[in-house]
Coordinates of C-alpha atoms in Angstrom, one line a residue:
M1326 CA -86.7 -29.5 -11.0
K1327 CA -83.3 -31.0 -11.8
R1328 CA -82.7 -27.4 -14.1
K1329 CA -83.9 -25.4 -10.7
I1330 CA -81.2 -27.4 -8.5
S1331 CA -78.3 -26.9 -10.9
V1332 CA -78.9 -23.3 -11.2
L1333 CA -79.4 -23.0 -7.6
L1334 CA -76.1 -25.4 -7.1
S1335 CA -74.1 -22.9 -9.4
L1336 CA -75.4 -19.6 -7.6
L1337 CA -74.4 -21.0 -4.4
F1338 CA -70.9 -22.0 -5.6
L1339 CA -70.4 -18.7 -7.1
L1340 CA -71.6 -16.7 -4.1
L1341 CA -68.9 -18.9 -1.8
L1342 CA -66.3 -17.8 -4.8
F1343 CA -67.3 -14.1 -4.3
W1344 CA -67.1 -14.5 -0.7
A1345 CA -63.7 -16.4 -0.8
Q1346 CA -62.6 -13.6 -2.7
W1347 CA -63.6 -10.7 -0.8
N1348 CA -62.1 -12.0 2.4
W1349 CA -59.0 -13.6 0.6
K1350 CA -56.5 -11.5 3.3
H1351 CA -58.3 -12.8 6.3
L1352 CA -57.9 -16.7 4.8
S1353 CA -54.7 -16.4 3.9
S1354 CA -53.4 -15.4 6.9
F1355 CA -55.1 -18.1 9.3
P1356 CA -52.5 -20.7 8.9
S1357 CA -49.7 -18.4 10.3
I1358 CA -52.4 -18.1 13.5
I1359 CA -52.0 -21.8 14.0
S1360 CA -48.0 -21.7 15.4
S1361 CA -47.9 -18.3 16.2
F1362 CA -50.4 -18.5 19.0
Y1363 CA -49.3 -21.7 20.6
S1364 CA -45.9 -20.7 20.7
K1365 CA -46.5 -17.7 22.3
E1366 CA -48.5 -19.3 24.5
Y1367 CA -46.6 -22.3 25.3
C1368 CA -43.8 -19.7 25.7
S1369 CA -45.9 -17.6 28.2
C1370 CA -46.9 -20.8 30.0
Y1371 CA -43.6 -22.8 30.4
F1372 CA -41.2 -19.2 31.2
V1373 CA -43.0 -16.9 32.7
M1374 CA -45.9 -19.0 35.1
E1375 CA -43.4 -21.8 34.8
L1376 CA -45.8 -25.0 34.8
S1377 CA -44.8 -27.9 33.4
E1378 CA -44.3 -29.0 30.2
E1379 CA -47.7 -31.4 30.0
Q1380 CA -49.2 -28.2 31.4
C1381 CA -48.3 -26.1 28.7
H1382 CA -49.2 -28.4 25.9
D1383 CA -52.7 -28.4 27.1
F1384 CA -53.0 -25.1 28.3
A1385 CA -51.8 -24.1 24.5
R1386 CA -53.8 -26.6 22.6
Q1387 CA -56.0 -26.0 19.9
W1388 CA -58.2 -27.7 17.7
V1389 CA -55.8 -27.6 14.5
P1390 CA -53.3 -29.9 15.4
I1391 CA -49.6 -28.9 15.3
T1392 CA -46.8 -30.5 13.4
E1393 CA -43.7 -29.9 15.0
F1394 CA -42.5 -28.3 18.3
K1395 CA -39.0 -27.4 19.7
L1396 CA -38.4 -26.2 23.3
D1397 CA -35.4 -24.4 23.8
K1398 CA -34.6 -23.8 26.9
D1399 CA -31.2 -22.1 27.1
N1400 CA -31.8 -19.4 24.4
Q1401 CA -35.6 -19.4 25.7
L1402 CA -37.3 -19.7 22.6
V1403 CA -40.3 -21.8 21.7
T1404 CA -40.8 -23.0 17.8
V1405 CA -43.7 -24.2 16.4
K1406 CA -45.0 -25.2 12.7
G1407 CA -48.2 -25.6 12.0
L1408 CA -50.3 -25.9 8.5
G1409 CA -47.0 -25.1 7.3
K1410 CA -46.2 -22.2 8.7
T1411 CA -43.6 -21.9 11.5
N1412 CA -43.2 -19.2 13.9
T1413 CA -40.9 -18.6 17.1
A1414 CA -41.4 -17.2 20.7
K1415 CA -39.0 -15.6 22.7
F1416 CA -38.9 -15.1 26.5
Q1417 CA -38.1 -11.4 27.1
S1418 CA -38.4 -11.2 30.9
K1419 CA -41.5 -11.9 33.6
E1420 CA -42.9 -8.6 33.1
Y1421 CA -42.9 -8.2 29.3
G1422 CA -43.3 -12.0 29.0
C1423 CA -42.4 -13.5 25.5
T1424 CA -42.6 -12.0 21.9
L1425 CA -42.9 -13.4 18.6
V1426 CA -39.6 -13.6 16.9
N1427 CA -39.9 -11.9 12.9
E1428 CA -37.6 -14.6 10.7
P1429 CA -36.8 -13.2 7.4

């Protein structure tokens, strides 16, 4: 019985490793999704819809918490760090909204 359980657990572990290898591209892009989503949604909420800072934090909040947030009202930039990745969204216009800024 113990042998069956250990074989089953080993097989399950190998399947998990195979799945992770097969989906590595998608898994590795997940950390940047958190900060890019939060920065773009907050930027749109604050500069396009002109809601308060508290309302926009509630609007953009996710299950995975962010670690750093910076709102630059003068340059109309929102910078967010989450899961080790930093992304910035910039307000373009009322019609175009906000876009993510590519940083080197």
